[in-house]
Amino acid sequence: CIRDSYKSMLYYANILKSKQGTSYDYYLGGLSNYRSRNYDSAINDYNQSMQMGNDSYYCYNGLAWSYYAKNIYNESLKNFSYAIDIGKKENGEETIVSEAYRGRSQCYYNLNELKKAFSDMSNAIKRDKNNGWLYSLRGQISSGMRKNKQACKDYKKACDLGYEKACSSYRDCD
């Protein structure tokens, strides 16, 4: 898997060095660099893709996750917000926007803006109701807000959906 990611990163780097890359090539270069944990290059590639006209949910979401990986939460928040707005227009209320809501929620959580984190995680869950991991994350947020009943309810739901890591948190609710 790492070898394939490295090969694809080299492939897109060679295309982009030749100055013949399209906005989609830069997007794929950003994705490849992100997967290889080369976040600065990913940010550069995503920005280049957008400068060439790629105004898609995927590009903004990828850019947001790249900033998130570098703990640059304000840039990450801005790009997750763009991704959510574009994703709603492109895809309506489908599950795809859930990932951007989750990312924005995690930024807010790391900035200790727990009410906003809770709201965004609730929006993620609304769009992806069978994802136990999201309920577990919201349980963590609720715990941070000292809303233990809500946290336990979310841990139980996560456990019921098969997200095993939440089961121990739910057992601690007694």
mmCIF file of C-alpha atoms in Angstrom:
data_model
loop_
_atom_site.group_PDB
_atom_site.id
_atom_site.type_symbol
_atom_site.label_atom_id
_atom_site.label_comp_id
_atom_site.label_asym_id
_atom_site.label_seq_id
_atom_site.Cartn_x
_atom_site.Cartn_y
_atom_site.Cartn_z
ATOM 1 C CA CYS A 1 0.000 0.000 0.000
ATOM 2 C CA ILE A 2 2.781 2.451 0.911
ATOM 3 C CA ARG A 3 4.724 1.377 -2.174
ATOM 4 C CA ASP A 4 1.690 2.070 -4.397
ATOM 5 C CA SER A 5 1.201 5.466 -2.775
ATOM 6 C CA TYR A 6 4.863 6.298 -3.336
ATOM 7 C CA LYS A 7 4.645 5.213 -6.992
ATOM 8 C CA SER A 8 1.580 7.341 -7.603
ATOM 9 C CA MET A 9 3.220 10.314 -5.873
ATOM 10 C CA LEU A 10 6.245 9.993 -8.199
ATOM 11 C CA TYR A 11 3.982 9.597 -11.219
ATOM 12 C CA TYR A 12 2.049 12.796 -10.474
ATOM 13 C CA ALA A 13 5.205 14.664 -9.495
ATOM 14 C CA ASN A 14 6.676 13.893 -12.927
ATOM 15 C CA ILE A 15 3.508 15.016 -14.717
ATOM 16 C CA LEU A 16 3.362 18.231 -12.727
ATOM 17 C CA LYS A 17 7.073 18.967 -13.228
ATOM 18 C CA SER A 18 6.502 18.790 -16.984
ATOM 19 C CA LYS A 19 4.059 21.727 -16.610
ATOM 20 C CA GLN A 20 1.500 19.766 -18.631
ATOM 21 C CA GLY A 21 -0.662 18.808 -15.692
ATOM 22 C CA THR A 22 -4.369 19.588 -15.625
ATOM 23 C CA SER A 23 -6.328 20.748 -12.611
ATOM 24 C CA TYR A 24 -7.369 17.113 -12.118
ATOM 25 C CA ASP A 25 -3.707 16.011 -12.184
ATOM 26 C CA TYR A 26 -2.940 18.526 -9.449
ATOM 27 C CA TYR A 27 -5.929 17.293 -7.464
ATOM 28 C CA LEU A 28 -4.667 13.699 -7.760
ATOM 29 C CA GLY A 29 -1.169 14.881 -6.864
ATOM 30 C CA GLY A 30 -2.622 16.492 -3.736
ATOM 31 C CA LEU A 31 -4.444 13.298 -2.851
ATOM 32 C CA SER A 32 -1.326 11.213 -3.417
ATOM 33 C CA ASN A 33 0.827 13.583 -1.357
ATOM 34 C CA TYR A 34 -1.743 13.606 1.457
ATOM 35 C CA ARG A 35 -1.799 9.816 1.554
ATOM 36 C CA SER A 36 2.010 9.865 1.684
ATOM 37 C CA ARG A 37 1.841 12.354 4.566
ATOM 38 C CA ASN A 38 3.591 15.003 2.506
ATOM 39 C CA TYR A 39 1.141 17.673 3.610
ATOM 40 C CA ASP A 40 2.970 20.773 2.358
ATOM 41 C CA SER A 41 3.085 19.344 -1.161
ATOM 42 C CA ALA A 42 -0.535 18.285 -0.884
ATOM 43 C CA ILE A 43 -1.527 21.829 0.064
ATOM 44 C CA ASN A 44 0.441 23.221 -2.883
ATOM 45 C CA ASP A 45 -1.124 20.752 -5.318
ATOM 46 C CA TYR A 46 -4.681 21.339 -4.100
ATOM 47 C CA ASN A 47 -4.174 25.113 -4.306
ATOM 48 C CA GLN A 48 -2.746 24.790 -7.827
ATOM 49 C CA SER A 49 -5.724 22.653 -8.843
ATOM 50 C CA MET A 50 -8.108 25.320 -7.557
ATOM 51 C CA GLN A 51 -6.171 28.077 -9.331
ATOM 52 C CA MET A 52 -6.701 26.113 -12.531
ATOM 53 C CA GLY A 53 -10.454 26.045 -11.975
ATOM 54 C CA ASN A 54 -11.107 22.954 -9.852
ATOM 55 C CA ASP A 55 -13.801 24.236 -7.514
ATOM 56 C CA SER A 56 -15.014 20.836 -6.319
ATOM 57 C CA TYR A 57 -16.030 19.495 -2.946
ATOM 58 C CA TYR A 58 -13.218 16.946 -3.134
ATOM 59 C CA CYS A 59 -10.501 19.532 -3.685
ATOM 60 C CA TYR A 60 -11.600 21.751 -0.784
ATOM 61 C CA ASN A 61 -12.103 18.725 1.460
ATOM 62 C CA GLY A 62 -8.638 17.409 0.617
ATOM 63 C CA LEU A 63 -7.101 20.813 1.263
ATOM 64 C CA ALA A 64 -8.931 21.052 4.589
ATOM 65 C CA TRP A 65 -7.670 17.631 5.737
ATOM 66 C CA SER A 66 -4.134 18.606 4.709
ATOM 67 C CA TYR A 67 -4.268 21.719 6.884
ATOM 68 C CA TYR A 68 -5.859 19.667 9.670
ATOM 69 C CA ALA A 69 -2.940 17.220 9.568
ATOM 70 C CA LYS A 70 -0.605 20.184 10.138
ATOM 71 C CA ASN A 71 -2.783 21.484 13.026
ATOM 72 C CA ILE A 72 -3.593 24.655 11.076
ATOM 73 C CA TYR A 73 -7.189 24.658 12.195
ATOM 74 C CA ASN A 74 -8.324 28.096 10.997
ATOM 75 C CA GLU A 75 -7.390 27.292 7.378
ATOM 76 C CA SER A 76 -8.853 23.847 7.817
ATOM 77 C CA LEU A 77 -12.144 25.285 9.137
ATOM 78 C CA LYS A 78 -12.382 27.690 6.214
ATOM 79 C CA ASN A 79 -11.850 24.935 3.647
ATOM 80 C CA PHE A 80 -14.195 22.480 5.353
ATOM 81 C CA SER A 81 -16.858 25.197 5.251
ATOM 82 C CA TYR A 82 -16.292 25.695 1.516
ATOM 83 C CA ALA A 83 -16.440 21.926 1.006
ATOM 84 C CA ILE A 84 -19.741 21.717 2.887
ATOM 85 C CA ASP A 85 -21.291 24.548 0.856
ATOM 86 C CA ILE A 86 -20.101 23.107 -2.457
ATOM 87 C CA GLY A 87 -20.934 19.537 -1.452
ATOM 88 C CA LYS A 88 -24.521 20.482 -0.615
ATOM 89 C CA LYS A 89 -24.896 22.124 -4.022
ATOM 90 C CA GLU A 90 -23.275 19.233 -5.884
ATOM 91 C CA ASN A 91 -24.720 16.343 -3.899
ATOM 92 C CA GLY A 92 -27.638 17.634 -1.864
ATOM 93 C CA GLU A 93 -27.767 16.164 1.632
ATOM 94 C CA GLU A 94 -25.936 12.970 0.722
ATOM 95 C CA THR A 95 -23.461 11.143 2.912
ATOM 96 C CA ILE A 96 -20.459 12.699 1.172
ATOM 97 C CA VAL A 97 -20.854 16.008 3.045
ATOM 98 C CA SER A 98 -20.712 14.059 6.305
ATOM 99 C CA GLU A 99 -16.927 13.792 6.064
ATOM 100 C CA ALA A 100 -16.494 17.577 5.870
ATOM 101 C CA TYR A 101 -18.857 18.092 8.816
ATOM 102 C CA ARG A 102 -16.830 15.538 10.778
ATOM 103 C CA GLY A 103 -13.590 17.301 9.910
ATOM 104 C CA ARG A 104 -14.921 20.702 10.836
ATOM 105 C CA SER A 105 -16.266 19.263 14.081
ATOM 106 C CA GLN A 106 -12.849 17.842 14.920
ATOM 107 C CA CYS A 107 -11.267 21.267 14.281
ATOM 108 C CA TYR A 108 -13.753 22.900 16.624
ATOM 109 C CA TYR A 109 -13.102 20.180 19.204
ATOM 110 C CA ASN A 110 -9.350 20.799 19.030
ATOM 111 C CA LEU A 111 -9.996 24.535 19.433
ATOM 112 C CA ASN A 112 -12.218 23.749 22.468
ATOM 113 C CA GLU A 113 -15.310 25.154 20.754
ATOM 114 C CA LEU A 114 -17.390 22.227 21.926
ATOM 115 C CA LYS A 115 -20.886 23.528 21.106
ATOM 116 C CA LYS A 116 -19.874 24.044 17.473
ATOM 117 C CA ALA A 117 -18.125 20.670 17.474
ATOM 118 C CA PHE A 118 -21.292 19.001 18.784
ATOM 119 C CA SER A 119 -23.472 20.741 16.198
ATOM 120 C CA ASP A 120 -21.263 19.748 13.279
ATOM 121 C CA MET A 121 -20.915 16.160 14.477
ATOM 122 C CA SER A 122 -24.713 16.017 14.744
ATOM 123 C CA ASN A 123 -24.885 17.213 11.127
ATOM 124 C CA ALA A 124 -22.422 14.490 10.127
ATOM 125 C CA ILE A 125 -24.561 11.871 11.893
ATOM 126 C CA LYS A 126 -27.722 13.204 10.239
ATOM 127 C CA ARG A 127 -26.149 12.388 6.868
ATOM 128 C CA ASP A 128 -24.538 9.080 7.865
ATOM 129 C CA LYS A 129 -26.820 7.571 10.513
ATOM 130 C CA ASN A 130 -25.275 4.095 10.504
ATOM 131 C CA ASN A 131 -21.699 5.184 11.182
ATOM 132 C CA GLY A 132 -20.881 4.152 14.744
ATOM 133 C CA TRP A 133 -17.586 6.027 14.723
ATOM 134 C CA LEU A 134 -19.455 9.341 14.356
ATOM 135 C CA TYR A 135 -21.628 8.574 17.387
ATOM 136 C CA SER A 136 -18.503 7.700 19.366
ATOM 137 C CA LEU A 137 -16.867 10.989 18.377
ATOM 138 C CA ARG A 138 -19.983 12.891 19.419
ATOM 139 C CA GLY A 139 -19.881 10.984 22.696
ATOM 140 C CA GLN A 140 -16.358 12.287 23.276
ATOM 141 C CA ILE A 141 -17.525 15.819 22.565
ATOM 142 C CA SER A 142 -20.473 15.395 24.947
ATOM 143 C CA SER A 143 -18.121 14.117 27.652
ATOM 144 C CA GLY A 144 -16.006 17.221 27.204
ATOM 145 C CA MET A 145 -19.149 19.315 27.663
ATOM 146 C CA ARG A 146 -19.968 17.309 30.809
ATOM 147 C CA LYS A 147 -23.169 16.019 29.208
ATOM 148 C CA ASN A 148 -22.703 12.477 30.423
ATOM 149 C CA LYS A 149 -26.204 11.217 29.592
ATOM 150 C CA GLN A 150 -25.802 12.319 25.978
ATOM 151 C CA ALA A 151 -22.298 10.827 25.859
ATOM 152 C CA CYS A 152 -23.539 7.474 27.170
ATOM 153 C CA LYS A 153 -26.432 7.485 24.703
ATOM 154 C CA ASP A 154 -23.994 8.069 21.825
ATOM 155 C CA TYR A 155 -21.533 5.430 23.043
ATOM 156 C CA LYS A 156 -24.396 2.914 23.276
ATOM 157 C CA LYS A 157 -25.559 3.730 19.751
ATOM 158 C CA ALA A 158 -21.987 3.446 18.446
ATOM 159 C CA CYS A 159 -21.605 0.090 20.192
ATOM 160 C CA ASP A 160 -24.980 -1.104 18.848
ATOM 161 C CA LEU A 161 -23.815 -0.165 15.334
ATOM 162 C CA GLY A 162 -20.734 -2.352 15.789
ATOM 163 C CA TYR A 163 -18.117 0.258 16.605
ATOM 164 C CA GLU A 164 -16.338 -1.866 19.221
ATOM 165 C CA LYS A 165 -14.075 0.902 20.579
ATOM 166 C CA ALA A 166 -17.158 2.693 21.919
ATOM 167 C CA CYS A 167 -18.354 -0.328 23.884
ATOM 168 C CA SER A 168 -15.803 0.133 26.668
ATOM 169 C CA SER A 169 -16.796 3.802 26.991
ATOM 170 C CA TYR A 170 -20.423 2.721 27.218
ATOM 171 C CA ARG A 171 -19.597 0.132 29.910
ATOM 172 C CA ASP A 172 -17.932 2.929 31.914
ATOM 173 C CA CYS A 173 -21.249 4.821 31.954
ATOM 174 C CA ASP A 174 -22.629 2.773 34.844
#
